[in-house]
Amino acid sequence: MGREVSESCIDSLLTEMVSTYCNRFYANKPELAARRIEAIGYQVGHQLSERYTMERPRFSDHLEAIKFICKDFWSELFKKQIDNLKTNHRGTFVLQDNHFRWLTRMSIDQSPENGASEEPSIMADNKAVQSMHLYFPCGIIRGALSNLGIPCAVSADISNLPACSFVVRIKA
Amino acid sequence: MQFFGGSEISPSPSVPTTTGNNAHMIYVFNRNGVCLLYREWNRPLHTLNPQQDHKLMFGLLFSLKSLTAKMDPTSAEKGNLGVPQLPGQGCSFHSFRTNTYKLSFMETPSGIKFILVTNPRSGDLRETLMYIYNLYVEYVAKNPLYTPGTPIRCELFNTALDQYVRSIP
């Protein structure tokens, strides 16, 4: 496995993908753009999990599979493991990454100098654009888990950058 | 400290501040003259409003670059004065110094110009400007939320820049 790809290329490709889907293909339909980006992530996660579980035996239960995602899968993708895993033991898991690689360079616009009344809408706009970038990793997690036989729904939470939490809800 | 005979009109050079912030201000322009960033840390005197100030600075550097290239004794081919030049063509102008400040300049191949105004005792700041350019690439060019050609409004870049500038001797 000697071939390598420049990380800047991948970062630029992902940025452009989100930007194209949001601004050109589905210009005024953010839900459709989000679903499309998530579907792309699903395919990627599906195939990556196939690759990274080649020599391993089957997972005994859901927790083992989630732990695989947190440790080995995340290390292969982002060169680090998930920092914090929480569960309610009833099918919901929260995976927290304190320094998510694809968000390290994203920074919120400063608050505008003209009038505090514009702030809430601009902040909401920023949050919307930032959350668009998270549909791809959510899709990756969902694709990987579904390939391991665990159907689920994944959402992301970025209340404090650059830390990022992914909430996985397993469908019973 | 040198004293030139009889001239009391020129103001005394600024002393480096005790907080360690020896840089006065920074301008970043793109190739079309749009001022992408202006930050000041130590500027006691404001003479023009910001738009005029930016235009003046951009015009000044445009003319200086053109002038220095045309006066270059080592280069054989010189176009007419006033012909705009591509970045990298002609000799590159680095800095000028007065008794109250030093202005350092760097232009990247993509046409981004970095101008840093510091106290007159500063040495060669080309590496400093290169480092600031690297900060720009990391935090601005690679920021998914930034549109090229618009003024820079990234918290991460501003914080990193402030921190770095504080450490310039």
mmCIF file of C-alpha atoms in Angstrom:
data_model
loop_
_atom_site.group_PDB
_atom_site.id
_atom_site.type_symbol
_atom_site.label_atom_id
_atom_site.label_comp_id
_atom_site.label_asym_id
_atom_site.label_seq_id
_atom_site.Cartn_x
_atom_site.Cartn_y
_atom_site.Cartn_z
ATOM 1 C CA MET A 1 0.000 0.000 0.000
ATOM 2 C CA GLY A 2 2.563 2.611 -1.073
ATOM 3 C CA ARG A 3 0.512 5.101 -3.030
ATOM 4 C CA GLU A 4 -0.176 8.471 -1.426
ATOM 5 C CA VAL A 5 -2.345 11.467 -2.194
ATOM 6 C CA SER A 6 -1.717 15.031 -1.130
ATOM 7 C CA GLU A 7 -3.958 16.073 1.724
ATOM 8 C CA SER A 8 -4.456 19.549 0.278
ATOM 9 C CA CYS A 9 -5.948 17.951 -2.818
ATOM 10 C CA ILE A 10 -8.466 15.966 -0.800
ATOM 11 C CA ASP A 11 -9.362 19.018 1.303
ATOM 12 C CA SER A 12 -9.874 21.164 -1.787
ATOM 13 C CA LEU A 13 -11.911 18.437 -3.473
ATOM 14 C CA LEU A 14 -14.242 18.084 -0.498
ATOM 15 C CA THR A 15 -14.638 21.839 -0.157
ATOM 16 C CA GLU A 16 -15.480 22.165 -3.826
ATOM 17 C CA MET A 17 -17.898 19.228 -3.686
ATOM 18 C CA VAL A 18 -19.920 20.798 -0.894
ATOM 19 C CA SER A 19 -19.792 24.194 -2.545
ATOM 20 C CA THR A 20 -20.905 22.842 -5.935
ATOM 21 C CA TYR A 21 -23.793 20.831 -4.532
ATOM 22 C CA CYS A 22 -24.975 23.720 -2.377
ATOM 23 C CA ASN A 23 -24.542 26.572 -4.789
ATOM 24 C CA ARG A 24 -24.931 25.105 -8.245
ATOM 25 C CA PHE A 25 -26.721 21.796 -8.404
ATOM 26 C CA TYR A 26 -29.332 22.322 -5.733
ATOM 27 C CA ALA A 27 -29.014 26.049 -5.351
ATOM 28 C CA ASN A 28 -32.128 26.751 -3.284
ATOM 29 C CA LYS A 29 -32.780 23.318 -1.900
ATOM 30 C CA PRO A 30 -30.360 22.707 0.929
ATOM 31 C CA GLU A 31 -32.152 19.531 2.044
ATOM 32 C CA LEU A 32 -31.638 17.889 -1.334
ATOM 33 C CA ALA A 33 -28.005 19.007 -1.440
ATOM 34 C CA ALA A 34 -27.508 17.594 2.054
ATOM 35 C CA ARG A 35 -29.082 14.259 1.104
ATOM 36 C CA ARG A 36 -26.932 14.006 -2.009
ATOM 37 C CA ILE A 37 -23.719 14.759 -0.113
ATOM 38 C CA GLU A 38 -24.666 12.264 2.570
ATOM 39 C CA ALA A 39 -25.352 9.630 -0.085
ATOM 40 C CA ILE A 40 -21.877 10.151 -1.523
ATOM 41 C CA GLY A 41 -20.469 9.699 1.994
ATOM 42 C CA TYR A 42 -22.526 6.535 2.354
ATOM 43 C CA GLN A 43 -20.920 4.944 -0.705
ATOM 44 C CA VAL A 44 -17.453 5.969 0.427
ATOM 45 C CA GLY A 45 -17.986 4.626 3.949
ATOM 46 C CA HIS A 46 -19.392 1.396 2.579
ATOM 47 C CA GLN A 47 -16.339 0.688 0.476
ATOM 48 C CA LEU A 48 -13.817 1.883 3.029
ATOM 49 C CA SER A 49 -15.207 -0.361 5.712
ATOM 50 C CA GLU A 50 -14.925 -3.307 3.313
ATOM 51 C CA ARG A 51 -11.270 -2.527 2.865
ATOM 52 C CA TYR A 52 -10.404 -1.973 6.506
ATOM 53 C CA THR A 53 -12.129 -5.078 7.874
ATOM 54 C CA MET A 54 -10.506 -7.500 5.464
ATOM 55 C CA GLU A 55 -8.626 -9.639 7.940
ATOM 56 C CA ARG A 56 -10.873 -9.273 10.935
ATOM 57 C CA PRO A 57 -13.532 -11.678 12.239
ATOM 58 C CA ARG A 58 -17.144 -10.578 12.484
ATOM 59 C CA PHE A 59 -18.102 -8.192 15.259
ATOM 60 C CA SER A 60 -19.922 -9.786 18.181
ATOM 61 C CA ASP A 61 -22.196 -6.865 18.939
ATOM 62 C CA HIS A 62 -23.004 -3.250 18.162
ATOM 63 C CA LEU A 63 -20.586 -1.886 20.726
ATOM 64 C CA GLU A 64 -17.657 -3.753 19.157
ATOM 65 C CA ALA A 65 -18.516 -2.366 15.770
ATOM 66 C CA ILE A 66 -18.752 1.187 17.126
ATOM 67 C CA LYS A 67 -15.420 0.721 18.869
ATOM 68 C CA PHE A 68 -13.918 -0.370 15.554
ATOM 69 C CA ILE A 69 -15.214 2.834 13.987
ATOM 70 C CA CYS A 70 -13.784 4.899 16.841
ATOM 71 C CA LYS A 71 -10.350 3.337 16.804
ATOM 72 C CA ASP A 72 -9.192 1.630 13.633
ATOM 73 C CA PHE A 73 -11.494 3.219 11.083
ATOM 74 C CA TRP A 74 -10.970 6.746 12.372
ATOM 75 C CA SER A 75 -7.178 6.229 12.518
ATOM 76 C CA GLU A 76 -7.115 5.116 8.929
ATOM 77 C CA LEU A 77 -9.115 8.123 7.822
ATOM 78 C CA PHE A 78 -7.870 10.894 10.075
ATOM 79 C CA LYS A 79 -4.689 9.540 11.716
ATOM 80 C CA LYS A 80 -6.222 9.799 15.146
ATOM 81 C CA GLN A 81 -8.891 8.045 17.184
ATOM 82 C CA ILE A 82 -12.178 9.350 18.453
ATOM 83 C CA ASP A 83 -11.467 11.127 21.729
ATOM 84 C CA ASN A 84 -14.653 10.382 23.592
ATOM 85 C CA LEU A 85 -17.401 7.790 23.205
ATOM 86 C CA LYS A 86 -20.654 7.981 25.132
ATOM 87 C CA THR A 87 -23.662 5.699 24.996
ATOM 88 C CA ASN A 88 -27.042 5.367 26.621
ATOM 89 C CA HIS A 89 -26.950 1.596 26.179
ATOM 90 C CA ARG A 90 -30.189 1.813 24.277
ATOM 91 C CA GLY A 91 -28.874 2.233 20.764
ATOM 92 C CA THR A 92 -27.561 5.794 20.830
ATOM 93 C CA PHE A 93 -23.833 6.559 20.696
ATOM 94 C CA VAL A 94 -22.069 9.905 20.708
ATOM 95 C CA LEU A 95 -18.622 9.981 19.099
ATOM 96 C CA GLN A 96 -16.657 13.097 19.944
ATOM 97 C CA ASP A 97 -13.564 14.231 18.092
ATOM 98 C CA ASN A 98 -11.871 17.180 19.774
ATOM 99 C CA HIS A 99 -9.950 18.293 16.745
ATOM 100 C CA PHE A 100 -11.768 17.103 13.650
ATOM 101 C CA ARG A 101 -9.316 17.236 10.771
ATOM 102 C CA TRP A 102 -11.657 18.553 8.116
ATOM 103 C CA LEU A 103 -12.840 21.383 10.330
ATOM 104 C CA THR A 104 -9.483 22.678 11.547
ATOM 105 C CA ARG A 105 -9.278 25.414 8.973
ATOM 106 C CA MET A 106 -12.875 26.419 8.985
ATOM 107 C CA SER A 107 -13.347 29.641 10.829
ATOM 108 C CA ILE A 108 -16.455 31.641 11.409
ATOM 109 C CA ASP A 109 -16.709 35.133 9.966
ATOM 110 C CA GLN A 110 -16.197 37.886 12.437
ATOM 111 C CA SER A 111 -19.312 39.666 13.545
ATOM 112 C CA PRO A 112 -20.033 42.543 11.155
ATOM 113 C CA GLU A 113 -19.287 46.082 12.259
ATOM 114 C CA ASN A 114 -22.598 47.459 11.065
ATOM 115 C CA GLY A 115 -25.510 46.978 13.408
ATOM 116 C CA ALA A 116 -26.134 44.201 15.863
ATOM 117 C CA SER A 117 -29.489 43.472 14.239
ATOM 118 C CA GLU A 118 -27.822 41.676 11.360
ATOM 119 C CA GLU A 119 -25.900 39.346 13.587
ATOM 120 C CA PRO A 120 -28.415 36.568 14.275
ATOM 121 C CA SER A 121 -29.217 35.943 10.610
ATOM 122 C CA ILE A 122 -25.577 35.995 9.567
ATOM 123 C CA MET A 123 -24.614 33.675 12.396
ATOM 124 C CA ALA A 124 -27.398 31.307 11.377
ATOM 125 C CA ASP A 125 -26.156 31.414 7.789
ATOM 126 C CA ASN A 126 -22.631 30.566 8.878
ATOM 127 C CA LYS A 127 -23.853 27.647 10.933
ATOM 128 C CA ALA A 128 -25.860 26.345 7.993
ATOM 129 C CA VAL A 129 -22.846 26.426 5.688
ATOM 130 C CA GLN A 130 -20.663 24.781 8.285
ATOM 131 C CA SER A 131 -23.157 22.000 8.871
ATOM 132 C CA MET A 132 -23.226 21.282 5.130
ATOM 133 C CA HIS A 133 -19.610 20.218 5.386
ATOM 134 C CA LEU A 134 -20.514 17.632 7.990
ATOM 135 C CA TYR A 135 -22.946 15.601 5.909
ATOM 136 C CA PHE A 136 -20.084 13.840 4.162
ATOM 137 C CA PRO A 137 -18.459 12.407 7.328
ATOM 138 C CA CYS A 138 -21.915 11.507 8.672
ATOM 139 C CA GLY A 139 -22.526 9.557 5.490
ATOM 140 C CA ILE A 140 -19.180 7.813 5.833
ATOM 141 C CA ILE A 141 -20.057 6.605 9.324
ATOM 142 C CA ARG A 142 -23.511 5.488 8.234
ATOM 143 C CA GLY A 143 -22.123 3.634 5.202
ATOM 144 C CA ALA A 144 -19.455 1.893 7.250
ATOM 145 C CA LEU A 145 -21.913 0.761 9.925
ATOM 146 C CA SER A 146 -24.502 -0.431 7.454
ATOM 147 C CA ASN A 147 -21.871 -2.529 5.716
ATOM 148 C CA LEU A 148 -21.193 -4.152 9.075
ATOM 149 C CA GLY A 149 -24.876 -4.990 9.331
ATOM 150 C CA ILE A 150 -25.999 -2.133 11.576
ATOM 151 C CA PRO A 151 -28.598 0.201 10.038
ATOM 152 C CA CYS A 152 -28.495 3.571 11.726
ATOM 153 C CA ALA A 153 -28.953 7.322 11.405
ATOM 154 C CA VAL A 154 -26.023 9.691 11.966
ATOM 155 C CA SER A 155 -26.115 13.397 12.691
ATOM 156 C CA ALA A 156 -23.410 15.878 13.645
ATOM 157 C CA ASP A 157 -23.152 18.611 16.215
ATOM 158 C CA ILE A 158 -20.698 21.507 16.032
ATOM 159 C CA SER A 159 -21.536 23.641 19.011
ATOM 160 C CA ASN A 160 -17.865 24.187 19.714
ATOM 161 C CA LEU A 161 -15.335 24.172 16.902
ATOM 162 C CA PRO A 162 -12.947 22.524 16.273
ATOM 163 C CA ALA A 163 -14.472 19.766 18.377
ATOM 164 C CA CYS A 164 -17.204 17.847 16.643
ATOM 165 C CA SER A 165 -19.679 15.198 17.853
ATOM 166 C CA PHE A 166 -21.386 12.556 15.746
ATOM 167 C CA VAL A 167 -24.593 11.080 17.135
ATOM 168 C CA VAL A 168 -25.332 7.542 15.934
ATOM 169 C CA ARG A 169 -28.839 6.167 16.465
ATOM 170 C CA ILE A 170 -29.180 2.470 15.716
ATOM 171 C CA LYS A 171 -32.469 1.420 14.162
ATOM 172 C CA ALA A 172 -33.815 -1.464 16.159
ATOM 173 C CA MET B 1 21.317 57.929 18.214
ATOM 174 C CA GLN B 2 22.398 60.360 15.521
ATOM 175 C CA PHE B 3 21.548 64.020 15.601
ATOM 176 C CA PHE B 4 21.541 65.854 12.292
ATOM 177 C CA GLY B 5 22.552 69.494 12.751
ATOM 178 C CA GLY B 6 19.728 71.917 13.093
ATOM 179 C CA SER B 7 16.766 69.817 12.107
ATOM 180 C CA GLU B 8 14.213 69.792 14.855
ATOM 181 C CA ILE B 9 11.265 69.466 12.514
ATOM 182 C CA SER B 10 11.383 65.708 12.060
ATOM 183 C CA PRO B 11 9.645 63.744 14.805
ATOM 184 C CA SER B 12 11.745 61.397 16.881
ATOM 185 C CA PRO B 13 11.737 57.731 15.896
ATOM 186 C CA SER B 14 9.206 55.584 17.743
ATOM 187 C CA VAL B 15 10.570 53.503 20.585
ATOM 188 C CA PRO B 16 9.748 49.790 20.470
ATOM 189 C CA THR B 17 6.808 49.277 22.787
ATOM 190 C CA THR B 18 7.308 47.380 25.996
ATOM 191 C CA THR B 19 4.524 44.971 25.145
ATOM 192 C CA GLY B 20 6.782 43.641 22.435
ATOM 193 C CA ASN B 21 4.550 44.687 19.603
ATOM 194 C CA ASN B 22 6.980 46.212 17.185
ATOM 195 C CA ALA B 23 4.837 46.008 14.108
ATOM 196 C CA HIS B 24 2.599 48.947 13.351
ATOM 197 C CA MET B 25 0.258 47.625 10.709
ATOM 198 C CA ILE B 26 -0.190 45.157 7.893
ATOM 199 C CA TYR B 27 -1.945 45.378 4.532
ATOM 200 C CA VAL B 28 -2.767 42.461 2.244
ATOM 201 C CA PHE B 29 -3.855 43.172 -1.344
ATOM 202 C CA ASN B 30 -4.773 40.842 -4.152
ATOM 203 C CA ARG B 31 -3.736 41.381 -7.763
ATOM 204 C CA ASN B 32 -6.767 43.550 -8.526
ATOM 205 C CA GLY B 33 -6.066 46.002 -5.741
ATOM 206 C CA VAL B 34 -8.766 44.731 -3.404
ATOM 207 C CA CYS B 35 -7.583 45.207 0.156
ATOM 208 C CA LEU B 36 -8.054 41.751 1.658
ATOM 209 C CA LEU B 37 -6.819 42.625 5.100
ATOM 210 C CA TYR B 38 -5.808 45.688 7.059
ATOM 211 C CA ARG B 39 -4.827 45.336 10.690
ATOM 212 C CA GLU B 40 -3.137 47.882 12.903
ATOM 213 C CA TRP B 41 -1.525 47.348 16.245
ATOM 214 C CA ASN B 42 0.241 50.611 16.830
ATOM 215 C CA ARG B 43 -0.702 53.586 14.701
ATOM 216 C CA PRO B 44 -0.855 56.903 16.513
ATOM 217 C CA LEU B 45 -1.629 59.047 13.445
ATOM 218 C CA HIS B 46 -4.505 58.609 10.986
ATOM 219 C CA THR B 47 -4.547 61.058 8.109
ATOM 220 C CA LEU B 48 -6.879 59.586 5.493
ATOM 221 C CA ASN B 49 -10.084 57.626 5.625
ATOM 222 C CA PRO B 50 -9.562 53.866 5.182
ATOM 223 C CA GLN B 51 -10.541 53.610 1.495
ATOM 224 C CA GLN B 52 -8.194 56.409 0.493
ATOM 225 C CA ASP B 53 -5.483 54.972 2.667
ATOM 226 C CA HIS B 54 -5.760 51.575 0.950
ATOM 227 C CA LYS B 55 -5.784 53.109 -2.520
ATOM 228 C CA LEU B 56 -2.780 55.231 -1.693
ATOM 229 C CA MET B 57 -0.851 52.234 -0.403
ATOM 230 C CA PHE B 58 -1.672 50.087 -3.412
ATOM 231 C CA GLY B 59 -0.830 52.881 -5.831
ATOM 232 C CA LEU B 60 2.420 53.612 -4.047
ATOM 233 C CA LEU B 61 3.591 50.035 -4.305
ATOM 234 C CA PHE B 62 2.496 49.657 -7.880
ATOM 235 C CA SER B 63 4.557 52.716 -8.814
ATOM 236 C CA LEU B 64 7.537 51.699 -6.710
ATOM 237 C CA LYS B 65 7.673 48.249 -8.249
ATOM 238 C CA SER B 66 7.478 49.730 -11.711
ATOM 239 C CA LEU B 67 10.128 52.318 -10.948
ATOM 240 C CA THR B 68 12.591 49.906 -9.387
ATOM 241 C CA ALA B 69 12.249 47.529 -12.308
ATOM 242 C CA LYS B 70 12.840 50.234 -14.885
ATOM 243 C CA MET B 71 15.872 51.602 -13.066
ATOM 244 C CA ASP B 72 17.495 48.204 -12.755
ATOM 245 C CA PRO B 73 21.067 48.519 -14.096
ATOM 246 C CA THR B 74 21.541 44.781 -14.509
ATOM 247 C CA SER B 75 18.581 43.954 -16.666
ATOM 248 C CA ALA B 76 18.901 44.355 -20.422
ATOM 249 C CA GLU B 77 15.352 44.643 -21.598
ATOM 250 C CA LYS B 78 13.142 47.371 -20.296
ATOM 251 C CA GLY B 79 9.688 48.144 -21.517
ATOM 252 C CA ASN B 80 8.224 51.609 -21.429
ATOM 253 C CA LEU B 81 7.585 53.175 -18.070
ATOM 254 C CA GLY B 82 4.025 52.527 -17.014
ATOM 255 C CA VAL B 83 3.592 49.147 -18.668
ATOM 256 C CA PRO B 84 2.120 46.832 -15.997
ATOM 257 C CA GLN B 85 4.341 43.917 -15.071
ATOM 258 C CA LEU B 86 3.579 40.341 -14.151
ATOM 259 C CA PRO B 87 4.605 39.275 -10.669
ATOM 260 C CA GLY B 88 8.127 37.953 -10.871
ATOM 261 C CA GLN B 89 9.114 40.013 -13.889
ATOM 262 C CA GLY B 90 11.838 42.529 -13.261
ATOM 263 C CA CYS B 91 13.737 42.851 -10.022
ATOM 264 C CA SER B 92 11.735 42.629 -6.820
ATOM 265 C CA PHE B 93 11.457 45.498 -4.419
ATOM 266 C CA HIS B 94 11.760 44.524 -0.721
ATOM 267 C CA SER B 95 11.553 47.456 1.628
ATOM 268 C CA PHE B 96 12.109 51.096 2.310
ATOM 269 C CA ARG B 97 13.042 52.758 5.540
ATOM 270 C CA THR B 98 12.469 56.228 6.919
ATOM 271 C CA ASN B 99 13.471 57.660 10.260
ATOM 272 C CA THR B 100 10.138 56.721 11.793
ATOM 273 C CA TYR B 101 9.199 53.383 10.178
ATOM 274 C CA LYS B 102 10.246 50.609 7.861
ATOM 275 C CA LEU B 103 7.927 49.239 5.197
ATOM 276 C CA SER B 104 8.548 45.674 4.011
ATOM 277 C CA PHE B 105 6.898 44.233 0.933
ATOM 278 C CA MET B 106 6.482 40.798 -0.562
ATOM 279 C CA GLU B 107 4.557 39.690 -3.622
ATOM 280 C CA THR B 108 3.607 36.074 -4.230
ATOM 281 C CA PRO B 109 3.372 34.481 -7.688
ATOM 282 C CA SER B 110 -0.416 34.573 -7.393
ATOM 283 C CA GLY B 111 -0.332 38.352 -7.064
ATOM 284 C CA ILE B 112 -1.051 38.586 -3.329
ATOM 285 C CA LYS B 113 0.908 41.476 -1.837
ATOM 286 C CA PHE B 114 1.909 41.614 1.817
ATOM 287 C CA ILE B 115 2.967 44.948 3.293
ATOM 288 C CA LEU B 116 4.249 45.155 6.833
ATOM 289 C CA VAL B 117 5.080 48.441 8.539
ATOM 290 C CA THR B 118 7.376 48.143 11.547
ATOM 291 C CA ASN B 119 9.761 50.216 13.612
ATOM 292 C CA PRO B 120 12.855 51.404 11.738
ATOM 293 C CA ARG B 121 15.248 49.180 13.633
ATOM 294 C CA SER B 122 13.794 45.991 12.125
ATOM 295 C CA GLY B 123 16.103 43.764 10.119
ATOM 296 C CA ASP B 124 15.281 41.953 6.928
ATOM 297 C CA LEU B 125 11.699 40.827 7.270
ATOM 298 C CA ARG B 126 11.438 38.641 4.184
ATOM 299 C CA GLU B 127 11.202 35.474 6.224
ATOM 300 C CA THR B 128 8.583 37.011 8.450
ATOM 301 C CA LEU B 129 6.518 37.858 5.421
ATOM 302 C CA MET B 130 6.999 34.333 4.076
ATOM 303 C CA TYR B 131 5.699 32.939 7.351
ATOM 304 C CA ILE B 132 2.689 35.227 7.193
ATOM 305 C CA TYR B 133 2.069 34.015 3.656
ATOM 306 C CA ASN B 134 2.087 30.448 4.970
ATOM 307 C CA LEU B 135 -0.454 31.428 7.607
ATOM 308 C CA TYR B 136 -2.550 32.918 4.814
ATOM 309 C CA VAL B 137 -2.410 29.668 2.826
ATOM 310 C CA GLU B 138 -3.320 27.535 5.822
ATOM 311 C CA TYR B 139 -6.111 29.564 7.328
ATOM 312 C CA VAL B 140 -7.522 31.540 4.429
ATOM 313 C CA ALA B 141 -6.828 29.776 1.153
ATOM 314 C CA LYS B 142 -7.781 26.408 2.631
ATOM 315 C CA ASN B 143 -10.790 27.695 4.536
ATOM 316 C CA PRO B 144 -13.926 26.210 2.967
ATOM 317 C CA LEU B 145 -15.927 29.270 3.956
ATOM 318 C CA TYR B 146 -13.692 31.837 2.261
ATOM 319 C CA THR B 147 -14.411 33.204 -1.223
ATOM 320 C CA PRO B 148 -11.218 34.316 -2.992
ATOM 321 C CA GLY B 149 -11.173 38.004 -3.802
ATOM 322 C CA THR B 150 -13.212 39.085 -0.804
ATOM 323 C CA PRO B 151 -11.892 40.718 2.361
ATOM 324 C CA ILE B 152 -10.567 38.209 4.871
ATOM 325 C CA ARG B 153 -12.835 37.648 7.850
ATOM 326 C CA CYS B 154 -11.385 34.559 9.498
ATOM 327 C CA GLU B 155 -10.943 34.470 13.254
ATOM 328 C CA LEU B 156 -8.281 31.759 13.094
ATOM 329 C CA PHE B 157 -6.125 33.760 10.692
ATOM 330 C CA ASN B 158 -6.422 36.941 12.734
ATOM 331 C CA THR B 159 -5.514 35.234 16.001
ATOM 332 C CA ALA B 160 -2.569 33.383 14.483
ATOM 333 C CA LEU B 161 -1.338 36.570 12.828
ATOM 334 C CA ASP B 162 -1.588 38.645 16.005
ATOM 335 C CA GLN B 163 0.261 35.994 17.952
ATOM 336 C CA TYR B 164 3.036 35.716 15.399
ATOM 337 C CA VAL B 165 3.484 39.458 14.994
ATOM 338 C CA ARG B 166 3.877 39.855 18.740
ATOM 339 C CA SER B 167 6.971 37.680 18.521
ATOM 340 C CA ILE B 168 8.768 39.694 15.825
ATOM 341 C CA PRO B 169 11.875 41.351 17.298
#
